[in-house]
Amino acid sequence: MQFPKYKLEKREKVPNWLRLSLPFIAIGISFIFSSIIILIAGKNPITSIYSIFYGALGTRLGIMETLVKATPLFLTGVAVAVAFKAKFWNIGAEGQFFAGALAATWAGINHFNLPSILYIPLLLILGFVAGSLWAIIPGFLKAKLKVDDVVTTLLMNYIMIYFVTALLEGPWRDPVTQWPQSILISTNAEFPKLFARSRVHLGLIIGLLVILAVYIIIKYTKLGFNIRSVGANPTASNFLGINVTKTIIIASLISGGIAGLAGVGEVAGVHYKLTENISSGYGYTGIVVAMFAGLNPIGVIFSSIFFAVIITGANYMSRVTGVTSFIADVIQGITLIVFLAVLIFYEYRLRRIK
Amino acid sequence: MRDILSVTFAIGLLSATLRMATPLIFATLGELFCERSGVLNLGIEGIMLFCSFTAYMVTYLTNNIWLGILFAIIVGMIFGILMAFLTVTLGISQHVSGLGITIFASGLSLFAYRQIIGSPTIPPTIETFKTLTIPFLSKIPFIGPILFDQYLLTYIALILVPLIAFIIYKTNFGLSIRAVGENPEAADALGINVFRTRYLALIIGGGLMGLAGSFFTTAYFNMFLYGIVGGRGWVSIALIVFANWDPKRVLLGALLFGGVDALQLRLQAIGFRIPYQFFLMMPYVVTIIVLILVARNAIAPSALLKPYKRE
């Protein structure tokens, strides 16, 4: 008996069915790998993975919580996507998220005498500006001084988080409970809920609107063209007369601002105060979300929901099966790696050699 | 305030500098192998975290630190193979592959720790390395306690610097690494196997990152904590630029960062009326400033970030 032989052959064009099915293939393969890890941990992978999906999608409460978790991911995901499109390696969404949360908290705990219709936009504007300012530093350093953006954005996450901790353990510490968290923000600054008996809030709509706006900017505006062009080839863009420096700085500004909005949403929509662990890694998950969406803003919607399912479901699963909820982080990592690996089939195909 | 000017303070500070620099020396030398061969390895942070966990776990289970370190190195090498498969064989973006590995390895560390140890109020500790006091030499005033009363891993790190400089600049293997990192097409034409060389560089690099990770749980602390590596992998990525991809300057960069880290710890202990978090920020702030100062003159290996495809 002879094994059939295959070889990799370069593709001319990516068929649509492949473009759509590849993420599902990646999810399937990554669940196989995750199952092996769950098996090694001595648990049943089938009940574990089933309870992830049941916990996230099987009940009304589960679906609502999944939407709550998807909300910040919409924003951090599309923030990372914009930056990566311009090849600005913004790994700093986590820090920019905290910058936004910080600004929103500042405005919220000052209890300005404003109606909701003004208070909420104030939070959003301040959060966007704070995130932008935090991102524009590495953006400027990259564009003007050729300082590596990966390192600066990453290290600035640590600086921002220490700064937030200093505030929460110092001047902003809750005077009543003495916990390292801020006091509650003004009720007029709180995001309204979208559905009764759930935590789903205005942030969901804001997230979707931002995604739509980014989609339009990237696809139909001159700025979007410049961003794509700089990302594809900065040298050629320069010859085309595109101001590469300016484009990178604007991309960093948009990206950081959107990540900041995610922070605003968690403060004003979910917790109504600032805590040290308000993020649970949304900035980093945003990278996975953006990559899995192929940096496509609309794809970010589906990708965010998928990872929100994993995060929400993993919490439920850990209560039921005793597999810790950190499996969600493992699945995120595996899914990203597997997805990257199968992406090669965009470029090549297997052909059987006779 | 007078404490800062005393000799005891200086000895303590310099000795701690060397100690804090140790994992950075290993990690940055590891990254040096990768980048010299043309591959940026952003998996470094996650690899260090998972290997610090591995060293802890194996030591915890076997009561043998050496076994812990050995496994950390092996696991680091396996991650090196994974990184090589993604970036060398498949030719995927090095940025994203590395971040993917960091996200995966970090998640796996937290998952495995929680699954095996659970979440007890007091994390279980392990027996760690004691400092190895070298007889006679450690008695030399001032220099003795700084240089000759350190962990074994610190001595190894110091020996590795000239050794790796020798490998990179004076051996055929080092020449191959530099060749595939500068001009893979030319190296290929000269009969150097680009793929094999890059695989080897990433495997050695991963092993060194594993060794770096093991320092945190077998010498520096005696337990595993989620934030134990705390961005030092990313600092290494900055140090390699500072060092201009030269092993000897890696030592200088690691000592600089280790010095700031040691200093901020001492300033915290003295108790200024500034929140301690501002001292914790110092190493990261200094790293960014240093990076800004050197960025203009940094010359990266020409083929860094470029996958090699043989037509």
XYZ file of C-alpha atoms in Angstrom:
665
model
C 0.000 0.000 0.000
C 1.272 3.409 -0.895
C 0.468 6.611 0.933
C -0.837 9.384 -1.263
C 1.668 12.173 -1.573
C 0.817 15.832 -1.177
C 2.666 19.013 -1.793
C 2.030 22.660 -1.010
C 1.212 24.726 -4.012
C 0.853 28.479 -4.235
C -2.731 29.708 -4.641
C -3.804 32.224 -7.219
C -6.871 33.429 -5.364
C -8.422 32.731 -1.968
C -11.862 31.152 -2.426
C -14.634 32.634 -0.287
C -15.658 29.367 1.334
C -12.130 29.050 2.684
C -12.020 32.603 3.982
C -15.199 31.919 5.968
C -14.455 28.390 7.128
C -10.850 28.862 8.219
C -11.726 30.471 11.579
C -14.006 27.517 12.347
C -11.302 25.040 11.379
C -8.943 26.901 13.706
C -11.490 26.805 16.527
C -11.986 23.071 15.986
C -8.275 22.321 16.060
C -7.691 24.522 19.093
C -10.462 22.730 20.976
C -8.675 19.457 20.253
C -5.458 20.853 21.746
C -7.348 22.346 24.689
C -9.018 18.970 25.280
C -5.610 17.349 25.541
C -4.639 19.879 28.212
C -7.905 19.284 30.101
C -7.281 15.524 29.857
C -3.784 15.976 31.295
C -5.405 17.922 34.134
C -7.447 14.780 34.775
C -10.840 16.166 33.772
C -13.352 15.270 31.110
C -12.803 17.498 28.071
C -16.200 16.830 26.508
C -18.229 17.896 29.533
C -15.815 20.799 30.065
C -16.187 22.203 26.567
C -19.909 21.510 26.570
C -20.299 23.466 29.807
C -18.313 26.387 28.367
C -20.919 26.729 25.625
C -23.828 25.945 27.912
C -22.651 28.483 30.492
C -22.250 31.190 27.879
C -25.173 30.511 25.559
C -27.496 28.026 27.256
C -29.392 30.424 29.513
C -30.637 33.989 29.292
C -28.259 35.005 32.051
C -25.368 33.371 30.190
C -26.140 35.184 26.957
C -26.426 38.509 28.773
C -23.103 37.997 30.560
C -21.487 37.043 27.257
C -22.656 40.366 25.818
C -21.261 42.174 28.885
C -17.875 40.549 28.290
C -18.022 41.171 24.535
C -18.555 44.908 25.070
C -14.985 45.845 26.105
C -13.597 43.369 23.557
C -15.429 45.126 20.697
C -13.479 48.235 21.620
C -10.056 46.842 22.503
C -10.294 44.497 19.500
C -11.021 47.236 17.000
C -8.444 49.495 18.721
C -5.733 46.923 18.131
C -6.994 46.272 14.587
C -6.643 49.946 13.581
C -3.128 50.127 14.996
C -1.969 46.857 13.439
C -3.393 47.917 10.058
C -0.899 50.778 10.123
C 1.784 48.359 11.443
C 1.824 50.375 14.635
C 2.340 47.494 17.058
C 0.137 48.757 19.825
C 0.381 46.114 22.553
C -0.611 48.841 24.975
C -4.404 48.617 24.807
C -4.332 47.414 28.421
C -2.653 50.608 29.603
C -4.840 52.785 27.380
C -7.892 50.995 28.779
C -6.764 52.000 32.271
C -6.060 55.568 31.130
C -9.664 55.788 29.914
C -11.017 54.178 33.077
C -8.975 56.611 35.143
C -10.326 59.669 33.331
C -13.908 58.427 33.551
C -13.514 57.719 37.252
C -12.057 61.176 37.870
C -15.060 62.806 36.216
C -17.495 60.394 37.856
C -16.337 60.662 41.465
C -16.210 64.454 41.324
C -20.014 64.394 41.219
C -20.435 67.274 38.799
C -23.907 68.681 38.754
C -24.762 67.442 35.260
C -27.667 65.531 33.754
C -26.913 62.106 32.222
C -27.254 63.466 28.711
C -24.170 65.622 29.345
C -22.381 63.563 31.986
C -22.071 60.389 29.909
C -20.625 62.166 26.842
C -18.192 63.960 29.164
C -16.935 60.600 30.434
C -16.618 59.280 26.906
C -14.703 62.315 25.672
C -12.344 62.342 28.635
C -11.779 58.591 28.346
C -11.042 58.836 24.640
C -8.638 61.724 25.163
C -6.835 59.971 28.035
C -6.399 56.768 26.016
C -5.224 58.790 23.000
C -2.682 60.721 25.012
C -1.262 57.531 26.470
C -1.003 55.948 22.998
C 0.293 58.986 21.195
C 3.548 58.872 23.199
C 4.686 55.547 21.704
C 3.108 56.553 18.372
C 5.164 59.717 18.282
C 8.307 57.917 19.453
C 7.925 55.336 16.689
C 7.045 57.741 13.909
C 9.546 60.472 14.753
C 12.404 58.787 16.581
C 12.191 55.171 15.349
C 11.776 53.847 18.903
C 10.446 50.286 18.906
C 6.696 50.488 19.532
C 6.263 46.956 20.890
C 8.484 47.641 23.870
C 7.258 51.159 24.628
C 3.560 50.256 24.458
C 4.130 47.189 26.632
C 6.225 48.914 29.265
C 3.761 51.789 29.424
C 1.099 49.269 30.475
C 3.082 48.561 33.629
C 3.613 52.270 34.295
C -0.102 53.054 33.914
C -1.184 50.142 36.105
C 1.241 51.167 38.873
C -0.096 54.705 38.576
C -3.684 53.490 38.966
C -2.677 51.339 41.943
C -0.953 54.339 43.534
C -4.170 56.353 43.213
C -6.363 53.557 44.530
C -4.122 52.864 47.504
C -3.653 56.591 48.078
C -5.910 59.588 47.432
C -8.707 57.624 45.753
C -8.969 54.850 48.339
C -12.524 54.255 49.448
C -12.621 55.995 52.861
C -15.423 53.775 54.178
C -14.338 50.262 53.242
C -10.591 51.059 53.011
C -10.441 48.736 50.008
C -8.087 49.846 47.230
C -10.925 51.024 45.022
C -12.546 54.363 44.269
C -15.869 55.556 45.652
C -18.934 55.131 43.416
C -19.304 57.481 40.471
C -22.281 59.832 40.242
C -25.485 57.990 39.283
C -25.953 60.500 36.487
C -22.671 59.292 34.986
C -23.802 55.657 34.933
C -24.502 54.072 31.546
C -28.155 53.003 31.212
C -28.934 49.301 31.038
C -30.214 47.934 27.734
C -32.255 45.012 29.060
C -34.050 44.394 32.333
C -32.453 41.877 34.735
C -29.055 42.018 33.056
C -25.810 43.937 33.170
C -25.777 44.694 29.424
C -25.243 48.438 29.111
C -24.951 51.327 26.687
C -21.312 50.356 26.035
C -22.519 47.584 23.732
C -24.120 50.097 21.378
C -21.139 52.435 21.642
C -18.880 49.514 20.778
C -20.887 48.619 17.694
C -21.043 52.259 16.560
C -17.292 52.648 16.964
C -16.714 49.484 14.960
C -18.984 50.814 12.219
C -17.165 54.151 12.237
C -13.771 52.470 12.006
C -15.021 50.265 9.181
C -16.113 53.331 7.225
C -12.890 55.219 7.961
C -10.655 52.337 6.922
C -12.627 51.437 3.841
C -13.864 54.717 2.423
C -11.758 57.660 3.607
C -8.391 59.031 2.573
C -7.141 58.516 6.119
C -8.144 54.867 5.916
C -6.336 54.496 2.605
C -3.243 56.097 4.136
C -3.370 53.781 7.145
C -3.627 50.697 4.945
C -0.922 51.958 2.656
C 1.520 52.783 5.454
C 0.862 49.374 6.979
C 1.481 47.591 3.707
C 4.600 49.499 2.688
C 5.853 52.649 4.430
C 8.582 53.342 1.871
C 6.228 53.171 -1.081
C 3.673 55.281 0.819
C 6.299 57.952 1.208
C 6.811 58.011 -2.554
C 3.052 58.289 -3.024
C 3.221 61.480 -1.006
C 1.586 60.061 2.105
C 2.851 61.610 5.332
C 3.889 58.389 7.081
C 4.766 60.054 10.379
C 1.425 61.804 10.595
C -0.495 58.678 9.617
C 1.151 56.558 12.313
C 0.497 59.229 14.939
C -3.172 59.518 13.925
C -3.523 55.718 13.971
C -2.052 55.621 17.480
C -4.421 58.379 18.571
C -7.506 56.585 17.245
C -6.371 53.234 18.602
C -5.583 54.520 22.085
C -8.770 56.541 22.257
C -10.926 53.534 21.413
C -9.123 51.393 23.991
C -9.768 54.216 26.476
C -13.492 54.007 25.702
C -13.425 50.355 26.727
C -12.146 51.479 30.121
C -14.903 54.071 30.391
C -17.480 51.371 29.679
C -16.239 49.077 32.444
C -16.276 51.927 34.980
C -19.560 53.561 33.982
C -21.406 50.499 32.705
C -20.400 47.588 34.940
C -18.607 48.461 38.182
C -19.504 52.149 38.781
C -16.072 52.508 40.394
C -12.428 51.898 39.579
C -10.694 48.791 40.924
C -7.219 47.390 40.310
C -8.541 44.354 38.465
C -11.251 46.071 36.472
C -9.717 44.929 33.192
C -9.121 41.154 33.503
C -6.781 41.457 30.529
C -9.203 42.967 27.991
C -6.335 44.904 26.412
C -4.349 41.748 25.728
C -7.392 39.739 24.654
C -8.033 42.587 22.211
C -4.889 41.492 20.356
C -6.245 37.964 20.003
C -9.651 39.310 18.969
C -8.153 41.599 16.317
C -5.877 38.945 14.842
C -8.649 36.360 14.775
C -10.803 38.887 12.921
C -8.066 39.291 10.335
C -7.897 42.969 11.422
C -11.305 43.452 9.819
C -13.540 45.751 11.950
C -16.716 43.805 11.154
C -14.879 40.567 11.902
C -14.082 42.012 15.332
C -17.789 41.729 16.224
C -17.844 37.967 15.687
C -14.399 37.426 17.075
C -15.242 39.383 20.272
C -18.401 37.380 20.781
C -16.510 34.120 20.351
C -13.894 35.032 22.949
C -16.590 36.464 25.237
C -18.274 33.053 25.053
C -15.012 31.397 26.075
C -14.442 33.801 28.983
C -18.017 33.705 30.292
C -18.359 29.983 29.718
C -15.058 29.198 31.405
C -16.267 30.874 34.598
C -19.382 28.695 34.584
C -17.410 25.594 33.644
C -14.942 26.010 36.490
C -17.809 25.946 38.974
C -19.308 22.826 37.411
C -16.290 20.737 36.475
C -13.433 21.960 38.647
C -11.281 22.897 35.660
C -10.015 26.382 36.547
C -11.341 29.306 34.532
C -7.786 30.082 33.405
C -8.493 27.552 30.666
C -10.000 30.578 28.891
C -6.531 32.144 28.664
C -5.097 28.883 27.375
C -7.812 28.581 24.725
C -7.182 32.184 23.644
C -3.494 31.504 23.182
C -3.979 28.202 21.368
C -6.699 29.600 19.099
C -4.460 32.477 18.070
C -1.475 30.238 17.322
C -3.555 27.654 15.456
C -5.330 30.363 13.487
C -2.008 31.877 12.446
C -0.767 28.466 11.413
C -3.830 27.611 9.307
C -3.714 31.053 7.680
C -0.993 29.609 5.512
C -3.767 27.903 3.556
C -4.748 31.360 2.316
C -1.500 31.331 0.431
C -1.017 27.685 -0.352
C -3.089 24.610 -0.981
C -2.425 20.925 -0.697
C -2.306 19.118 -3.982
C -2.140 15.377 -4.359
C 0.760 14.186 -6.445
C -0.100 11.291 -8.722
C 19.079 59.908 54.110
C 22.563 59.403 55.527
C 22.051 55.639 55.020
C 22.364 56.096 51.269
C 25.925 57.333 51.559
C 27.225 54.487 53.717
C 29.523 51.736 52.451
C 27.113 49.030 53.612
C 24.398 50.585 51.498
C 26.698 50.680 48.467
C 27.739 47.060 48.907
C 24.132 45.971 49.326
C 23.047 47.953 46.298
C 25.784 46.696 43.986
C 25.383 43.133 45.133
C 21.627 43.356 44.515
C 22.293 44.946 41.125
C 24.173 41.856 40.042
C 21.433 39.637 41.437
C 18.643 41.521 39.666
C 20.664 41.580 36.457
C 21.048 37.786 36.366
C 17.730 36.799 34.735
C 18.081 39.731 32.341
C 21.516 38.562 31.238
C 20.172 35.086 30.451
C 17.014 36.352 28.764
C 18.714 39.039 26.701
C 21.461 36.656 25.569
C 18.671 34.265 24.571
C 16.936 36.985 22.599
C 20.311 37.863 21.069
C 20.603 34.396 19.525
C 17.104 34.701 18.064
C 17.511 38.210 16.677
C 21.028 37.672 15.373
C 19.588 34.859 13.248
C 16.828 37.170 12.008
C 13.913 36.292 14.290
C 12.370 38.676 16.836
C 11.073 36.448 19.634
C 8.257 38.212 21.485
C 7.416 34.896 23.116
C 10.117 35.760 25.653
C 7.814 37.088 28.392
C 5.504 34.078 28.289
C 8.359 31.591 27.945
C 10.048 33.095 31.023
C 6.821 32.914 33.012
C 6.050 29.337 32.046
C 9.639 28.251 32.697
C 9.677 29.935 36.105
C 6.555 27.896 36.819
C 8.186 24.730 35.433
C 11.283 25.161 37.598
C 9.079 25.751 40.623
C 6.783 22.812 39.940
C 9.505 20.275 39.216
C 11.478 21.380 42.271
C 8.302 21.196 44.361
C 7.576 17.653 43.191
C 11.111 16.220 43.206
C 12.873 18.369 45.809
C 15.690 18.743 43.318
C 16.455 22.288 42.153
C 18.788 21.078 39.422
C 16.032 18.980 37.926
C 13.784 22.044 38.104
C 16.281 24.137 36.172
C 16.931 21.372 33.663
C 13.221 21.081 32.902
C 12.888 24.857 32.629
C 15.636 24.866 30.001
C 14.089 21.947 28.102
C 10.639 23.553 28.132
C 12.185 26.820 26.935
C 13.788 24.922 24.056
C 10.455 23.346 23.135
C 8.916 26.815 22.951
C 11.890 27.765 20.775
C 10.953 24.942 18.395
C 7.333 26.142 18.330
C 8.456 29.693 17.556
C 10.760 28.364 14.825
C 7.973 26.292 13.325
C 5.674 29.326 13.129
C 8.187 31.881 11.889
C 10.807 29.857 10.018
C 8.834 26.958 8.551
C 5.479 28.692 8.054
C 6.897 32.199 7.707
C 4.150 33.833 9.810
C 4.590 37.401 11.125
C 7.183 37.289 13.896
C 5.388 39.921 15.935
C 2.135 38.024 16.047
C 3.677 34.571 16.507
C 5.662 35.773 19.484
C 2.680 37.500 21.067
C 0.640 34.339 20.478
C 3.255 32.277 22.299
C 3.361 34.753 25.177
C -0.431 34.730 25.539
C -0.514 30.928 25.351
C 2.417 30.345 27.706
C 1.163 32.885 30.265
C -2.312 31.374 30.214
C -0.870 27.891 30.563
C 1.244 28.949 33.570
C -1.770 30.346 35.419
C -3.939 27.394 34.439
C -1.415 24.748 35.464
C -0.548 26.471 38.732
C -4.180 26.837 39.739
C -5.021 23.306 38.620
C -2.135 21.671 40.486
C -1.666 23.912 43.526
C -5.128 25.470 43.803
C -5.400 28.820 45.550
C -4.209 28.352 49.132
C -3.868 31.490 51.275
C -0.144 30.813 51.694
C 1.443 29.586 48.465
C 3.653 26.545 49.040
C 7.353 27.374 49.005
C 10.337 25.397 47.753
C 13.905 25.061 48.920
C 15.946 27.520 46.857
C 19.594 28.109 46.031
C 21.684 29.608 48.781
C 24.327 32.109 47.792
C 27.614 30.467 46.963
C 30.330 32.224 48.933
C 33.681 31.778 47.273
C 36.359 31.310 49.950
C 39.149 33.931 50.194
C 37.856 36.036 47.284
C 34.702 36.976 49.180
C 36.939 38.377 51.928
C 38.344 41.099 49.680
C 37.022 44.346 51.090
C 34.152 45.947 49.160
C 34.545 43.873 45.957
C 34.416 40.539 47.769
C 30.855 40.676 49.087
C 29.627 42.203 45.835
C 31.177 39.793 43.345
C 31.892 36.610 45.251
C 28.857 36.096 47.454
C 26.234 35.469 44.783
C 23.941 32.713 43.554
C 25.530 30.057 41.369
C 23.242 31.146 38.524
C 24.715 34.650 38.733
C 28.238 33.294 38.266
C 26.993 31.228 35.343
C 25.410 34.327 33.800
C 28.675 36.239 34.112
C 30.631 33.409 32.499
C 28.087 33.084 29.689
C 28.661 36.662 28.479
C 32.236 36.170 27.179
C 31.396 32.608 26.166
C 28.500 33.699 23.972
C 30.504 36.621 22.613
C 33.098 34.035 21.591
C 30.467 31.759 20.005
C 28.863 34.620 18.067
C 32.063 36.243 16.813
C 34.701 33.516 16.674
C 33.051 30.217 15.756
C 31.654 28.904 12.479
C 28.284 28.432 14.120
C 28.251 32.061 15.220
C 29.249 33.131 11.742
C 26.340 31.132 10.287
C 23.911 32.762 12.725
C 25.114 36.235 11.825
C 25.071 35.386 8.127
C 21.462 34.156 8.096
C 20.449 37.189 10.148
C 22.107 39.640 7.807
C 21.689 38.104 4.382
C 19.996 34.723 4.209
C 20.140 34.542 0.392
C 23.915 34.949 0.405
C 24.277 32.536 3.327
C 22.209 29.975 1.446
C 24.372 30.421 -1.647
C 27.431 29.734 0.509
C 25.884 26.433 1.597
C 24.640 27.480 5.033
C 21.321 25.852 5.872
C 19.221 28.915 6.751
C 16.317 26.964 8.232
C 18.471 24.712 10.398
C 20.564 27.632 11.649
C 17.499 29.632 12.632
C 15.932 26.621 14.330
C 19.110 26.095 16.354
C 19.334 29.782 17.262
C 15.716 29.808 18.456
C 16.182 26.584 20.425
C 19.294 27.916 22.185
C 17.515 31.225 22.723
C 14.493 29.465 24.211
C 16.734 27.451 26.535
C 18.348 30.642 27.824
C 14.933 32.237 28.338
C 13.967 29.119 30.300
C 17.062 29.491 32.452
C 16.155 33.143 32.999
C 12.669 32.150 34.121
C 13.986 29.505 36.492
C 16.018 32.136 38.383
C 12.859 33.789 39.670
C 11.525 30.708 41.440
C 14.741 28.913 42.404
C 16.829 31.834 43.627
C 15.066 35.158 43.745
C 11.774 33.983 45.283
C 10.864 30.635 46.768
C 7.386 30.442 45.299
C 5.539 31.078 42.060
C 3.554 34.290 41.672
C 1.552 35.346 38.610
C 3.409 38.617 38.255
C 6.804 37.114 39.011
C 8.420 37.989 35.670
C 6.711 41.389 35.628
C 7.626 42.555 32.151
C 11.321 41.687 32.380
C 11.014 39.778 29.116
C 9.907 42.998 27.444
C 12.772 44.810 29.136
C 15.113 42.303 27.490
C 13.686 43.227 24.094
C 14.657 46.822 24.906
C 18.074 45.839 26.280
C 18.985 44.077 23.066
C 18.504 47.353 21.205
C 20.510 49.166 23.881
C 23.240 46.538 23.496
C 23.201 46.981 19.722
C 23.026 43.168 19.457
C 26.444 42.784 21.104
C 26.770 40.209 23.946
C 29.249 42.313 25.947
C 26.958 45.317 25.927
C 24.109 43.036 27.043
C 25.932 42.775 30.364
C 26.126 46.551 30.602
C 22.416 46.962 29.848
C 21.394 44.255 32.292
C 23.500 45.848 35.028
C 21.952 49.229 34.315
C 18.423 47.879 34.583
C 19.347 45.657 37.548
C 20.838 48.712 39.228
C 17.686 50.778 38.829
C 15.614 47.838 40.072
C 17.854 47.350 43.107
C 17.878 51.079 43.827
C 14.104 51.462 43.660
C 13.662 48.554 46.084
C 15.986 50.267 48.559
C 14.372 53.656 48.120
C 11.025 52.031 48.866
C 12.441 50.539 52.041
C 13.803 53.895 53.210
C 10.240 55.151 53.041
C 9.961 58.451 51.228
C 6.614 60.165 51.265
C 6.032 59.155 47.660
C 3.764 56.168 46.913
C 5.920 53.060 46.471
C 4.355 52.444 43.049
C 6.380 55.325 41.678
C 9.553 53.465 42.601
C 8.203 50.308 40.973
C 7.691 52.331 37.783
C 11.303 53.490 37.687
C 12.855 50.537 35.831
C 10.207 50.761 33.089
C 10.534 54.521 32.754
C 14.330 54.302 32.626
C 14.119 51.535 30.006
C 11.934 53.691 27.760
C 14.227 56.707 28.178
C 17.296 54.622 27.380
C 15.523 53.207 24.353
C 14.759 56.721 23.114
C 18.406 57.702 23.523
C 19.832 54.728 21.635
C 17.112 54.189 18.998
C 18.711 56.500 16.466
C 22.002 54.639 16.440
C 20.666 51.108 16.706
C 21.454 48.917 13.729
C 19.371 45.757 13.798
C 20.363 42.622 11.863
C 19.266 43.336 8.281
C 17.064 40.263 7.888
C 15.277 40.732 11.234
C 11.496 40.224 10.816
C 11.905 38.860 7.285
C 10.909 35.241 6.720
C 13.163 33.395 4.300
C 11.576 31.581 1.401
C 13.604 29.377 -0.830
C 12.344 29.533 -4.377
